[in-house]
Each structure stands twice: as structure tokens, then as C-alpha cells.
CSV table of C-alpha atoms and ligand atoms in Angstrom, one decimal:
chain,number,residue,atom,x,y,z
A,16,MET,CA,-56.3,21.9,24.8
A,17,THR,CA,-56.8,25.6,25.3
A,18,GLU,CA,-56.2,27.7,22.3
A,19,THR,CA,-54.2,30.9,22.5
A,20,LEU,CA,-55.2,34.4,21.5
A,21,SER,CA,-52.2,36.4,20.4
A,22,VAL,CA,-52.8,40.1,21.1
A,23,VAL,CA,-50.7,42.5,19.0
A,24,GLU,CA,-49.5,46.1,19.7
A,25,PRO,CA,-50.5,48.2,16.7
A,26,ALA,CA,-47.6,50.7,17.1
A,27,THR,CA,-44.9,48.0,17.0
A,28,GLU,CA,-46.6,45.0,15.3
A,29,LEU,CA,-45.2,42.9,18.1
A,30,GLU,CA,-47.1,40.5,20.4
A,31,LEU,CA,-48.3,42.3,23.5
A,32,ALA,CA,-49.8,39.3,25.3
A,33,ALA,CA,-51.0,35.8,24.7
A,34,ILE,CA,-54.1,34.8,26.6
A,35,PRO,CA,-56.5,31.8,26.4
A,36,ARG,CA,-58.9,32.1,23.6
A,37,ALA,CA,-62.5,31.4,24.6
A,38,GLY,CA,-64.8,29.3,22.5
A,39,VAL,CA,-68.4,28.0,22.6
A,40,GLU,CA,-67.7,26.0,25.8
A,41,GLN,CA,-66.3,29.0,27.6
A,42,ALA,CA,-69.2,31.2,26.5
A,43,ASP,CA,-71.7,28.6,27.7
A,44,ALA,CA,-69.9,28.4,31.1
A,45,ALA,CA,-69.9,32.2,31.4
A,46,VAL,CA,-73.6,32.3,30.8
A,47,ALA,CA,-74.2,29.5,33.3
A,48,ARG,CA,-72.2,31.5,35.9
A,49,ALA,CA,-74.1,34.6,35.2
A,50,LYS,CA,-77.4,32.8,35.4
A,51,ALA,CA,-76.5,31.3,38.7
A,52,ALA,CA,-75.4,34.7,40.1
A,53,TYR,CA,-78.6,36.5,38.9
A,54,PRO,CA,-81.1,35.7,41.7
A,55,GLY,CA,-78.5,36.8,44.3
A,56,TRP,CA,-77.5,40.0,42.5
A,57,ARG,CA,-81.1,41.2,41.8
A,58,ALA,CA,-81.9,40.6,45.5
A,59,VAL,CA,-79.0,42.8,46.7
A,60,ALA,CA,-80.7,45.8,48.4
A,61,PRO,CA,-80.6,48.8,46.1
A,62,GLY,CA,-78.4,50.9,48.4
A,63,ASP,CA,-75.9,48.0,48.7
A,64,ARG,CA,-75.8,47.6,44.9
A,65,ALA,CA,-75.2,51.3,44.6
A,66,ALA,CA,-72.3,51.1,47.1
A,67,LEU,CA,-70.8,48.2,45.2
A,68,LEU,CA,-70.9,50.1,41.9
A,69,ARG,CA,-69.3,53.1,43.6
A,70,ARG,CA,-66.6,50.8,45.0
A,71,LEU,CA,-66.1,49.4,41.5
A,72,ALA,CA,-65.6,53.0,40.2
A,73,ASP,CA,-63.0,53.6,43.0
A,74,ARG,CA,-61.1,50.5,42.1
A,75,VAL,CA,-61.1,51.4,38.4
A,76,GLU,CA,-59.6,54.8,39.4
A,77,GLU,CA,-57.0,53.1,41.6
A,78,HIS,CA,-56.0,50.9,38.6
A,79,GLY,CA,-56.5,53.8,36.2
A,80,GLU,CA,-52.9,54.3,35.0
A,81,GLU,CA,-52.4,50.6,34.6
A,82,LEU,CA,-55.6,50.3,32.6
A,83,ALA,CA,-54.8,53.4,30.5
A,84,VAL,CA,-51.4,52.1,29.5
A,85,LEU,CA,-52.8,48.7,28.6
A,86,GLU,CA,-55.6,50.3,26.5
A,87,ALA,CA,-53.1,52.7,24.8
A,88,ARG,CA,-50.7,49.9,23.9
A,89,ASN,CA,-53.4,47.4,22.8
A,90,ALA,CA,-55.6,49.8,20.9
A,91,GLY,CA,-52.8,52.1,19.7
A,92,LYS,CA,-54.5,55.1,21.1
A,93,PRO,CA,-52.7,58.2,22.6
A,94,ILE,CA,-52.1,57.8,26.4
A,95,ALA,CA,-53.8,61.1,27.1
A,96,ASP,CA,-57.0,59.8,25.4
A,97,ALA,CA,-56.8,56.4,27.2
A,98,ARG,CA,-56.6,58.2,30.5
A,99,GLY,CA,-59.6,60.2,29.6
A,100,GLU,CA,-61.5,57.0,28.7
A,101,MET,CA,-60.6,55.3,32.0
A,102,GLY,CA,-61.9,58.5,33.8
A,103,MET,CA,-65.1,58.1,31.9
A,104,VAL,CA,-65.4,54.4,32.9
A,105,ALA,CA,-65.3,55.4,36.5
A,106,ASP,CA,-67.7,58.3,36.0
A,107,THR,CA,-70.2,56.1,34.1
A,108,LEU,CA,-70.2,53.5,36.9
A,109,ARG,CA,-70.7,56.2,39.5
A,110,TYR,CA,-73.5,57.8,37.5
A,111,TYR,CA,-75.4,54.5,37.3
A,112,ALA,CA,-74.7,53.9,41.0
A,113,GLY,CA,-77.4,56.5,41.4
A,114,ALA,CA,-79.9,54.3,39.6
A,115,PRO,CA,-80.7,51.3,41.9
A,116,GLU,CA,-82.4,53.6,44.4
A,117,ARG,CA,-84.2,55.6,41.7
A,118,LEU,CA,-85.8,52.9,39.5
A,119,LEU,CA,-89.2,54.3,40.2
A,120,GLY,CA,-92.6,52.8,39.2
A,121,ASP,CA,-96.0,54.4,38.8
A,122,THR,CA,-99.3,54.1,40.5
A,123,ILE,CA,-102.1,54.2,38.0
A,124,PRO,CA,-105.8,55.0,38.8
A,125,VAL,CA,-108.0,52.1,37.9
A,126,ALA,CA,-111.4,50.7,39.0
A,127,GLY,CA,-111.7,48.2,41.8
A,128,GLY,CA,-108.2,48.3,43.1
A,129,GLU,CA,-104.7,49.7,42.4
A,130,ALA,CA,-102.3,49.3,39.5
A,131,LEU,CA,-98.6,49.6,40.1
A,132,THR,CA,-95.6,49.3,37.8
A,133,PHE,CA,-92.2,48.0,38.5
A,134,ARG,CA,-88.9,48.1,36.6
A,135,GLU,CA,-87.5,44.6,36.7
A,136,PRO,CA,-84.1,43.4,35.5
A,137,LEU,CA,-83.9,41.2,32.4
A,138,GLY,CA,-81.6,38.5,33.7
A,139,VAL,CA,-78.3,37.6,31.9
A,140,VAL,CA,-77.2,40.3,29.4
A,141,GLY,CA,-74.6,39.7,26.7
A,142,LEU,CA,-72.4,42.7,26.0
A,143,ILE,CA,-70.5,42.6,22.7
A,144,VAL,CA,-68.1,45.5,22.1
A,145,PRO,CA,-65.6,46.7,19.5
A,146,TRP,CA,-61.8,47.4,19.5
A,147,ASN,CA,-61.9,51.2,19.1
A,148,PHE,CA,-62.9,52.2,22.6
A,149,PRO,CA,-62.8,48.8,24.3
A,150,LEU,CA,-63.4,49.4,28.0
A,151,VAL,CA,-65.2,52.7,27.9
A,152,ILE,CA,-67.9,51.4,25.5
A,153,ALA,CA,-68.2,48.3,27.7
A,154,SER,CA,-68.8,50.6,30.7
A,155,TRP,CA,-71.7,52.3,29.0
A,156,LYS,CA,-73.4,48.9,29.0
A,157,LEU,CA,-72.0,47.6,32.3
A,158,GLY,CA,-73.3,50.6,34.3
A,159,PRO,CA,-77.0,50.4,33.5
A,160,ALA,CA,-77.0,46.6,33.2
A,161,LEU,CA,-75.6,46.0,36.7
A,162,ALA,CA,-77.4,48.9,38.3
A,163,ALA,CA,-80.7,47.5,37.2
A,164,GLY,CA,-79.9,44.1,38.7
A,165,ASN,CA,-78.8,42.1,35.7
A,166,THR,CA,-75.7,39.9,35.5
A,167,VAL,CA,-73.5,40.2,32.4
A,168,VAL,CA,-71.2,38.3,30.0
A,169,LEU,CA,-68.9,40.8,28.3
A,170,LYS,CA,-67.3,39.8,25.0
A,171,PRO,CA,-64.5,42.2,24.0
A,172,ALA,CA,-63.2,42.3,20.5
A,173,GLU,CA,-60.6,39.7,19.8
A,174,LEU,CA,-58.1,42.4,18.9
A,175,THR,CA,-58.4,44.3,22.3
A,176,PRO,CA,-59.4,41.9,25.1
A,177,LEU,CA,-56.9,43.0,27.7
A,178,THR,CA,-58.7,45.7,29.7
A,179,ALA,CA,-61.9,43.7,29.8
A,180,VAL,CA,-60.0,40.7,31.3
A,181,ARG,CA,-58.5,43.1,33.9
A,182,PHE,CA,-61.9,44.5,34.6
A,183,GLU,CA,-63.3,41.1,35.5
A,184,ALA,CA,-60.7,40.7,38.2
A,185,ILE,CA,-61.2,44.3,39.4
A,186,ALA,CA,-64.9,43.7,39.8
A,187,LEU,CA,-64.2,40.7,42.1
A,188,GLU,CA,-61.7,42.8,44.0
A,189,ALA,CA,-64.3,45.5,44.5
A,190,GLY,CA,-66.6,43.0,46.1
A,191,LEU,CA,-69.1,42.2,43.3
A,192,PRO,CA,-70.3,38.6,43.8
A,193,GLU,CA,-68.7,35.9,41.7
A,194,GLY,CA,-70.6,35.4,38.4
A,195,VAL,CA,-72.0,39.0,38.2
A,196,VAL,CA,-69.4,40.1,35.7
A,197,ASN,CA,-68.0,37.5,33.3
A,198,VAL,CA,-65.6,38.1,30.4
A,199,VAL,CA,-65.2,35.8,27.4
A,200,ALA,CA,-62.3,36.7,25.2
A,201,GLY,CA,-62.8,34.9,21.9
A,202,PRO,CA,-63.7,35.5,18.3
A,203,GLY,CA,-67.0,37.2,17.5
A,204,SER,CA,-68.0,34.6,15.0
A,205,VAL,CA,-67.7,31.9,17.7
A,206,CYS,CA,-68.2,33.4,21.2
A,207,GLY,CA,-70.2,36.4,20.2
A,208,ARG,CA,-72.4,34.4,18.0
A,209,ARG,CA,-73.0,31.9,20.8
A,210,LEU,CA,-74.2,34.6,23.1
A,211,THR,CA,-76.6,35.9,20.5
A,212,GLU,CA,-78.1,32.4,20.1
A,213,HIS,CA,-78.0,31.3,23.8
A,214,PRO,CA,-81.5,30.7,25.2
A,215,ASP,CA,-80.4,31.9,28.7
A,216,VAL,CA,-79.3,35.3,27.4
A,217,ALA,CA,-82.2,37.8,27.7
A,218,LYS,CA,-80.6,40.6,25.8
A,219,ILE,CA,-77.6,41.6,23.6
A,220,ALA,CA,-76.2,45.1,23.9
A,221,PHE,CA,-73.9,45.5,20.9
A,222,THR,CA,-71.6,48.1,19.6
A,223,GLY,CA,-69.9,47.5,16.3
A,224,SER,CA,-70.4,47.6,12.5
A,225,THR,CA,-73.8,47.9,10.9
A,226,GLU,CA,-73.1,44.7,9.0
A,227,VAL,CA,-72.5,42.5,12.2
A,228,GLY,CA,-75.3,44.4,13.9
A,229,ARG,CA,-77.8,43.2,11.2
A,230,GLY,CA,-76.7,39.6,11.8
A,231,ILE,CA,-77.1,40.0,15.6
A,232,ALA,CA,-80.6,41.4,15.3
A,233,ALA,CA,-81.5,38.4,13.0
A,234,ALA,CA,-80.0,35.8,15.4
A,235,ALA,CA,-81.6,37.4,18.4
A,236,ALA,CA,-85.0,37.2,16.8
A,237,GLN,CA,-85.0,33.4,17.2
A,238,THR,CA,-85.3,33.7,20.9
A,239,ILE,CA,-86.9,37.2,21.0
A,240,LYS,CA,-83.9,38.7,22.8
A,241,ARG,CA,-84.0,42.4,23.5
A,242,VAL,CA,-81.4,44.1,21.4
A,243,THR,CA,-79.7,47.5,21.5
A,244,LEU,CA,-77.3,48.3,18.7
A,245,GLU,CA,-74.8,51.1,18.4
A,246,LEU,CA,-73.5,50.9,14.8
A,247,GLY,CA,-71.7,52.9,12.2
A,248,GLY,CA,-71.8,56.5,11.2
A,249,LYS,CA,-71.0,59.0,8.4
A,250,SER,CA,-71.6,62.2,10.3
A,251,ALA,CA,-71.7,65.7,8.9
A,252,ASN,CA,-69.8,68.6,10.3
A,253,VAL,CA,-71.7,71.5,8.7
A,254,VAL,CA,-69.9,74.8,8.5
A,255,PHE,CA,-71.9,77.9,7.5
A,256,ALA,CA,-70.3,81.0,6.1
A,257,ASP,CA,-71.3,83.0,9.2
A,258,ALA,CA,-69.4,80.7,11.6
A,259,ASP,CA,-66.3,81.4,13.5
A,260,LEU,CA,-64.3,79.8,10.7
A,261,GLU,CA,-61.0,79.7,12.6
A,262,ARG,CA,-62.5,77.8,15.5
A,263,ALA,CA,-64.5,75.5,13.2
A,264,ALA,CA,-61.3,74.7,11.1
A,265,ALA,CA,-59.1,74.2,14.2
A,266,SER,CA,-61.6,71.8,15.6
A,267,ALA,CA,-62.6,69.8,12.5
A,268,PRO,CA,-59.4,67.7,12.0
A,269,MET,CA,-59.5,65.9,15.4
A,270,ALA,CA,-63.3,65.4,15.0
A,271,VAL,CA,-62.3,63.0,12.2
A,272,PHE,CA,-58.7,62.0,13.1
A,273,GLY,CA,-59.3,61.4,16.8
A,274,ASN,CA,-58.6,57.7,17.6
A,275,ALA,CA,-57.1,57.6,14.1
A,276,GLY,CA,-60.5,58.1,12.6
A,277,GLN,CA,-61.7,54.8,14.2
A,278,ASP,CA,-64.6,56.5,15.8
A,279,CYS,CA,-68.3,55.9,15.0
A,280,CYS,CA,-68.9,59.6,15.8
A,281,ALA,CA,-66.2,60.8,13.3
A,282,ARG,CA,-67.4,63.9,11.5
A,283,SER,CA,-66.0,62.4,8.3
A,284,ARG,CA,-68.1,64.6,6.0
A,285,ILE,CA,-67.1,68.2,6.4
A,286,LEU,CA,-69.8,70.3,4.7
A,287,VAL,CA,-68.6,73.8,3.9
A,288,GLU,CA,-70.6,76.7,2.5
A,289,ARG,CA,-69.1,77.3,-0.9
A,290,THR,CA,-68.5,81.1,-0.4
A,291,VAL,CA,-65.9,80.3,2.4
A,292,LEU,CA,-64.4,77.1,1.1
A,293,ASP,CA,-61.0,78.6,0.2
A,294,ARG,CA,-60.6,80.3,3.5
A,295,PHE,CA,-61.7,77.3,5.4
A,296,MET,CA,-59.3,75.0,3.5
A,297,GLU,CA,-56.4,77.3,4.2
A,298,ALA,CA,-57.1,77.2,8.0
A,299,LEU,CA,-57.8,73.4,7.8
A,300,GLU,CA,-54.5,72.7,6.2
A,301,GLU,CA,-52.6,74.4,9.0
A,302,ALA,CA,-54.5,72.4,11.6
A,303,VAL,CA,-54.0,69.1,9.9
A,304,GLU,CA,-50.3,69.6,9.4
A,305,GLY,CA,-50.0,70.3,13.1
A,306,ILE,CA,-51.4,67.0,14.2
A,307,ARG,CA,-48.7,65.0,16.1
A,308,VAL,CA,-48.9,61.3,14.9
A,309,GLY,CA,-46.7,58.9,16.7
A,310,ASP,CA,-46.0,56.7,19.7
A,311,PRO,CA,-49.2,56.2,21.7
A,312,LEU,CA,-47.2,56.3,25.0
A,313,ASP,CA,-45.7,59.8,24.2
A,314,GLU,CA,-47.7,62.3,26.2
A,315,SER,CA,-47.8,64.8,23.3
A,316,THR,CA,-49.2,62.3,20.7
A,317,GLN,CA,-52.6,63.2,19.3
A,318,MET,CA,-53.0,60.3,16.9
A,319,GLY,CA,-51.7,56.8,17.0
A,320,PRO,CA,-51.6,53.9,14.4
A,321,LEU,CA,-54.6,52.1,13.0
A,322,ILE,CA,-55.6,48.9,14.7
A,323,SER,CA,-54.4,46.4,12.2
A,324,ALA,CA,-52.8,45.9,8.7
A,325,ALA,CA,-56.2,44.9,7.4
A,326,ARG,CA,-57.7,48.1,8.6
A,327,ARG,CA,-54.9,50.1,7.0
A,328,GLU,CA,-55.4,48.3,3.7
A,329,GLU,CA,-59.2,49.1,3.8
A,330,VAL,CA,-58.5,52.8,4.6
A,331,ALA,CA,-55.9,53.0,1.8
A,332,SER,CA,-58.5,51.8,-0.7
A,333,PHE,CA,-60.3,55.2,-0.3
A,334,VAL,CA,-57.1,57.1,-1.3
A,335,GLY,CA,-56.3,55.6,-4.7
A,336,PRO,CA,-54.6,57.5,-7.5
A,337,ASP,CA,-57.9,59.2,-8.5
A,338,ALA,CA,-58.7,60.5,-5.0
A,339,PRO,CA,-58.8,64.3,-4.8
A,340,VAL,CA,-56.2,64.5,-2.0
A,341,ALA,CA,-56.1,68.2,-0.9
A,342,ILE,CA,-54.2,67.8,2.4
A,343,ARG,CA,-51.9,65.1,3.7
A,344,GLY,CA,-50.4,65.2,7.2
A,345,SER,CA,-47.5,63.1,8.3
A,346,ALA,CA,-47.0,59.7,9.9
A,347,PRO,CA,-44.0,57.7,11.1
A,348,ASP,CA,-42.3,55.1,8.9
A,349,GLY,CA,-41.3,51.6,9.9
A,350,PRO,CA,-43.2,49.1,12.0
A,351,GLY,CA,-46.7,50.1,13.1
A,352,PHE,CA,-50.0,50.4,11.2
A,353,TRP,CA,-49.6,54.1,10.4
A,354,PHE,CA,-51.7,56.2,8.1
A,355,ALA,CA,-51.2,59.9,7.6
A,356,PRO,CA,-54.3,62.2,8.2
A,357,THR,CA,-55.8,62.9,4.8
A,358,VAL,CA,-58.4,65.4,3.5
A,359,LEU,CA,-60.2,64.9,0.2
A,360,CYS,CA,-61.6,68.0,-1.5
A,361,PRO,CA,-63.9,68.6,-3.2
A,362,VAL,CA,-65.9,65.4,-2.8
A,363,ASP,CA,-69.4,64.7,-4.2
A,364,ASN,CA,-71.8,63.2,-1.6
A,365,HIS,CA,-72.3,60.3,-4.0
A,366,ASP,CA,-68.6,59.4,-4.0
A,367,ARG,CA,-67.6,56.2,-2.2
A,368,ALA,CA,-65.5,58.2,0.3
A,369,ALA,CA,-68.7,60.2,1.3
A,370,ARG,CA,-71.0,57.2,1.5
A,371,GLU,CA,-69.0,54.5,3.3
A,372,GLU,CA,-67.7,54.6,6.8
A,373,ILE,CA,-64.0,54.7,6.2
A,374,PHE,CA,-63.1,54.2,9.9
A,375,GLY,CA,-59.7,55.7,9.4
A,376,PRO,CA,-58.1,59.2,9.2
A,377,VAL,CA,-59.7,60.3,5.9
A,378,ALA,CA,-62.0,63.3,5.8
A,379,SER,CA,-64.1,64.4,2.8
A,380,VAL,CA,-64.9,68.1,2.3
A,381,ILE,CA,-68.2,68.6,0.5
A,382,PRO,CA,-69.2,72.2,-0.6
A,383,PHE,CA,-72.8,73.3,-0.2
A,384,GLU,CA,-74.8,76.2,-1.5
A,385,ASP,CA,-77.3,77.2,1.2
A,386,GLU,CA,-79.1,75.9,4.3
A,387,ALA,CA,-81.5,73.6,2.5
A,388,ASP,CA,-78.7,72.1,0.5
A,389,ALA,CA,-76.7,71.5,3.7
A,390,VAL,CA,-79.6,69.7,5.4
A,391,ARG,CA,-80.2,67.6,2.2
A,392,ILE,CA,-76.6,66.5,2.0
A,393,ALA,CA,-76.3,65.8,5.7
A,394,ASN,CA,-79.3,63.6,5.6
A,395,ASP,CA,-78.4,61.8,2.3
A,396,THR,CA,-76.8,58.8,4.1
A,397,ILE,CA,-78.0,55.5,5.5
A,398,TYR,CA,-76.5,56.6,8.9
A,399,GLY,CA,-77.6,59.0,11.5
A,400,LEU,CA,-75.3,58.9,14.6
A,401,SER,CA,-73.7,62.3,15.2
A,402,GLY,CA,-72.8,65.6,13.7
A,403,SER,CA,-72.1,69.3,14.2
A,404,ILE,CA,-73.4,72.7,13.1
A,405,TRP,CA,-71.2,75.8,13.1
A,406,THR,CA,-73.0,79.1,12.8
A,407,ARG,CA,-73.4,82.4,14.7
A,408,ASP,CA,-77.1,82.4,13.9
A,409,GLY,CA,-78.9,80.7,16.9
A,410,ALA,CA,-82.2,80.3,15.2
A,411,ARG,CA,-80.5,78.6,12.2
A,412,ALA,CA,-78.5,76.3,14.5
A,413,LEU,CA,-81.7,75.1,16.1
A,414,ARG,CA,-83.6,74.8,12.8
A,415,VAL,CA,-80.8,72.7,11.3
A,416,ALA,CA,-80.3,70.6,14.4
A,417,ARG,CA,-84.1,69.7,14.3
A,418,ALA,CA,-83.9,68.9,10.5
A,419,VAL,CA,-80.8,66.6,10.6
A,420,GLU,CA,-81.7,63.0,11.1
A,421,SER,CA,-79.2,62.1,13.7
A,422,GLY,CA,-79.2,60.9,17.4
A,423,VAL,CA,-76.5,63.3,18.7
A,424,LEU,CA,-75.7,66.8,17.5
A,425,SER,CA,-73.5,69.7,18.7
A,426,VAL,CA,-73.6,73.4,17.9
A,427,ASN,CA,-70.3,75.2,17.7
A,428,SER,CA,-68.6,72.1,19.1
A,429,ASN,CA,-67.6,68.7,17.9
A,430,THR,CA,-68.3,66.7,21.0
A,431,SER,CA,-70.6,63.7,21.1
A,432,VAL,CA,-70.5,61.9,24.3
A,433,ARG,CA,-71.4,62.8,27.9
A,434,VAL,CA,-72.2,60.4,30.7
A,435,SER,CA,-75.5,62.1,31.5
A,436,THR,CA,-76.9,62.6,28.0
A,437,PRO,CA,-78.4,59.9,25.7
A,438,PHE,CA,-76.2,58.6,22.9
A,439,GLY,CA,-77.3,56.5,19.9
A,440,GLY,CA,-78.3,56.5,16.3
A,441,PHE,CA,-81.1,57.2,13.9
A,442,LYS,CA,-81.6,55.0,10.8
A,443,GLN,CA,-78.9,52.3,10.2
A,444,SER,CA,-76.7,53.8,13.0
A,445,GLY,CA,-78.6,51.7,15.6
A,446,VAL,CA,-81.5,51.0,17.9
A,447,GLY,CA,-81.8,52.3,21.4
A,448,ARG,CA,-79.8,54.8,23.5
A,449,GLU,CA,-76.9,54.4,25.8
A,450,LEU,CA,-75.8,56.8,28.6
A,451,GLY,CA,-78.0,59.2,30.5
A,452,PRO,CA,-81.2,58.1,32.1
A,453,HIS,CA,-82.5,56.6,28.8
A,454,ALA,CA,-80.1,53.7,28.9
A,455,LEU,CA,-81.9,52.2,31.9
A,456,GLU,CA,-85.0,51.6,29.9
A,457,HIS,CA,-83.1,49.1,27.8
A,458,TYR,CA,-81.9,47.0,30.7
A,459,THR,CA,-85.3,46.6,32.4
A,460,GLU,CA,-88.8,45.3,31.7
A,461,VAL,CA,-91.9,47.2,32.9
A,462,LYS,CA,-94.2,45.0,35.0
A,463,SER,CA,-97.7,46.0,35.7
A,464,VAL,CA,-99.4,44.6,38.8
A,465,TYR,CA,-103.1,45.0,39.6
A,466,LEU,CA,-104.2,44.6,43.2
A,467,ALA,CA,-107.9,44.2,43.8
A,468,THR,CA,-109.0,46.2,46.8
A,469,GLU,CA,-112.8,46.0,46.5
A,470,PRO,CA,-114.7,42.8,47.3
A,471,ALA,CA,-115.6,41.0,44.0
B,505,NAP,P1,-67.5,44.5,14.4
B,505,NAP,O1,-66.7,43.7,13.4
B,505,NAP,O2,-68.9,44.7,14.1
B,505,NAP,O3,-67.2,43.8,15.8
B,505,NAP,C1,-67.8,44.3,17.0
B,505,NAP,C2,-67.9,43.2,18.0
B,505,NAP,O4,-68.8,42.2,17.5
B,505,NAP,C3,-66.6,42.5,18.2
B,505,NAP,O5,-66.5,42.1,19.6
B,505,NAP,C4,-66.7,41.3,17.3
B,505,NAP,O6,-65.8,40.3,17.8
B,505,NAP,C5,-68.1,40.9,17.5
B,505,NAP,N1,-68.6,40.1,16.4
B,505,NAP,C6,-68.2,39.9,15.2
B,505,NAP,N2,-68.9,39.0,14.5
B,505,NAP,C7,-69.9,38.6,15.3
B,505,NAP,C8,-71.0,37.7,15.2
B,505,NAP,N3,-71.3,37.1,14.1
B,505,NAP,N4,-71.8,37.5,16.3
B,505,NAP,C9,-71.6,38.2,17.4
B,505,NAP,N5,-70.5,39.1,17.6
B,505,NAP,C10,-69.7,39.3,16.5
B,505,NAP,O7,-67.0,45.9,14.5
B,505,NAP,P2,-65.5,46.4,14.7
B,505,NAP,O8,-64.8,46.0,13.4
B,505,NAP,O9,-64.9,45.8,15.9
B,505,NAP,O10,-65.6,47.9,15.0
B,505,NAP,C11,-65.8,48.9,14.0
B,505,NAP,C12,-67.3,49.2,13.8
B,505,NAP,O11,-67.9,49.5,15.0
B,505,NAP,C13,-67.5,50.5,12.9
B,505,NAP,O12,-68.4,50.2,11.9
B,505,NAP,C14,-68.0,51.5,13.9
B,505,NAP,O13,-68.8,52.5,13.4
B,505,NAP,C15,-68.7,50.7,14.9
B,505,NAP,N6,-68.8,51.4,16.2
B,505,NAP,C16,-70.0,51.9,16.5
B,505,NAP,C17,-70.1,52.6,17.7
B,505,NAP,C18,-71.3,53.3,18.2
B,505,NAP,O14,-71.5,53.5,19.4
B,505,NAP,N7,-72.3,53.5,17.3
B,505,NAP,C19,-69.0,52.7,18.6
B,505,NAP,C20,-67.8,52.1,18.2
B,505,NAP,C21,-67.7,51.4,17.0
B,505,NAP,P3,-64.4,40.0,17.2
B,505,NAP,O15,-63.8,41.4,16.8
B,505,NAP,O16,-63.7,39.4,18.3
B,505,NAP,O17,-64.5,39.1,16.0
B,506,MG,MG1,-64.7,43.3,12.8
């Protein structure tokens, strides 16, 4: 008997859909389909593979509104954000459609013959993704994996499987051969785990928590699977006294509260030079109070609910009676996993709120004394994913950017992700890079071939 997966809408707490729940058997069947499809897919001429990826991007665009509404309802994210994400899915597929014809090798001078290198696909790749940005994070893996000639098994998070399931059908509609893209919607501890242990899976590309990532790396070691991990973060948004304080304060709230704080790039530690702390907090308060929290399908909404009751409980544990709550925004009452945007100040970098990834709309403001102090605090974390530096001093901006141990940094901006630039973490924020040209390295093996041209 097939088990059912009940999918809940976080803004209403009602069931949004009920779909078959995949288990070990379905995971194995998906791997078998991907394995069977692999020789054919890698043999597709590079130009034809590129054309199919472009067609897939077109189809995603055609279904863009349907996918955006589904994502907004299932993940509880503002519809405007969901539309942007679907746009990025199409852009990412199109960007990697440029790759099949550009996977270049080298010729290397050697004695007695010629040495050549080739970039070969890996085979079947398992993609395991979280619930915060379900389809767009999947696309960062699908794009390079498919472009390089791999076939894939995508496991969405149990809480948000709906856009992945639609995507599987859209891939067929776009003309990708049967078995190239396979989706298994089932629990991580069952389906995800099976993929990490399966001998026919060559690589796992994972995005999720550092804790689950550790387990995946350990499981993958048994069969020497390739692994890329995009994990948690506790990023610093460093605001120097010479910055454009109005802009920095206006931008800081959504750099934490975007996606209701459920963002691995959240700048959840706002480091402010002590001499401007009061001025900054005044401007920040105005910005936080202006955030529109509500119905994800309302065009003007900036922040929706959290993903689940369990997540809300976890977030609330950081805002107990002793928490130094300095600013509290608003949130709707009634059904829905709502949590008001909250700013704690002052926070010491050793406090729990500054050390743990809250993954909810809670920001910590941490005062600092000077540049060295700012760099020290920014780096005093197990994570190193993202971050920002606000200053009008260009030399300082570059000095601090070089000193902060983090994979992605912005100066006078809080943006993190672009299709064409590498994204990933230092330290316990992960292994490997997604997006940009760098991602392709993680979906290919380098092969070296020596051809003797001189008589022995
Ligand atoms: P999670 O619990 O680590 O889950 C991520 C994915 O792994 C889900 O599909 C989950 O399936 C699956 N999974 C769980 N246990 C597994 C196991 N034993 N073996 C294989 N797969 C397993 O993370 P989450 O709670 O969904 O997402 C929040 C975390 O993701 C945060 O820590 C955040 O920082 C991180 N994140 C990082 C990035 C980045 O790019 N660095 C981006 C987004 C999120 P089920 O959910 O179905 O059980
Ligand atoms: Mg989880």
C-alpha cells in the first residue's frame, strides 16, 4: 500500500495536497531509472543537450506563475519572492545550457606522445534539498549536473515537495529523455539516506543543516561518493561609522527577515561600530516596523509565516524572558506559523542568539570598537557562508573582505546570490561551490589520456 505525504500550507495550517510518500523502494527505482538513462544522456551531442536545457528553461518560464503560486503557498513565501525564484530557476538552466559545448580539456606537453584531459560526467547524482528555497536551490544543482551529462535523482524536503514533482513532469514535457530527471518525495531519514548509501549513486549534492550534512558526508564515505555541501550560516553584516547609515539600516532588516529568516545567507549578526549604535538603531527601528508581514499571496507582502509549528517553537526559544528585545515588528494573529520580526540589542557574540543559526526572523545587534574588533567578531563562529561590509572607505572594504572567513561577501549591499558567481561556504558552512563556472567542477571528473606517438 502506498503511504501518503500530507503537505501543509504554513499560512493557513491546512492541508494543501496529499501525494504518495516515497520510501526505500521508490528511491531504488528512481536510481535504477537514472542509471538506465545515463548512457543515452551522456551520449547526446553537446549542442543538443544545450538545446534541451534551453527548452527546459522556456517551459519553466511558461509554467512560471503556476510554479510561483505553488511555491508561495507550500513554503509560505511572498509571491513576489517566489516569482523571482522561478525566474532564477530559468536563468540558471539557461546559464548552464552554455556549458555542454564549453567543457574544455587541456593538451599537456609530455615526452613520446600527447597528453589530453577530458571532463567526464559522474553518472547518477543524488540531489537533496531543503524547504526554504525548494526549486531554486534544486536548479543550482540540476543545471550543472545535467549540462555535464549526469542523470539525477532529486529529493525535495518532505515539507515542500510540490514544485519538484511538477518539475519532473515539465522536464519530460520539454523533451528530456525519460529517466534523466527523477524525483522522490519522501522523508530524508528514509529516502535521502538511501540515496547517500546507494552504490549506484556517484555523488550527493546537498543543501541543508550542518548537522544532517555531517551525517551525509559520513554515509557517503562508505562508497567514496563525491559530496558537495551547502550548510548553515551565521553571517555578519558589518556597519562601520563612516557608512551611509541610512542605506545600511534600511537594508539590514530584510537581509535577516527575508524568507522569514529561513535563509542560510541571513545576516543575522548585525555588527555596528559603537559610536553610531544609537543612530543606527533609530533608523533600524523604523525599517523593521515598516515590514509587511502577512498573506504570502498578497502582492505587497514582504514576509510570510515560518515553515512549521516546530520551527516557530525553536525560534521562540531564542526570545525568552531574558532576551534583550530592542525592536519587535508585527505579525498576524490566528492560524499560520507567524513570528514577528525581532531585533535583540545589545548581544554579546558568545550569547546563544549570536552563535546558533536561528533560521527565523530574529536578528542580533553586536556593537564593536574598531576594524580589528569587527573582523575578530565576524570570524568568531563555526560558519562562514555570507556577509556584508558597509563603509565609504574602499581600501578598508577590501581589507575587511579579505580578512573575513566567508565564501560570499558584499560591500555596501546585502545580496549573496548570482547565477554567474560562485556560492558556498568556508568552515562548517560547507564544501564546494554552486553557481558560476565553478559548480561544473563538482559534477565532472578529470580524465587524463596519454597517446603514444613515437615508436616504442
Ligand atoms: P535539513 O534537515 O538538513 O534537511 C535538508 C534535506 O536533507 C531535506 O531534504 C531533508 O529531508 C534531508 N535529510 C534529512 N535527514 C537526512 C538524512 N539522514 N539523509 C539524507 N537526507 C536527509 O535542513 P532543513 O531543516 O530542511 O533546512 C534548514 C537548514 O538548511 C538550515 O540549517 C540552513 O542553513 C540550511 N540551508 C543551507 C543553504 C546553503 O546553501 N548553504 C541553503 C538553504 C538552507 P526531509 O526534510 O524530507 O526530512
Ligand atoms: Mg530538517
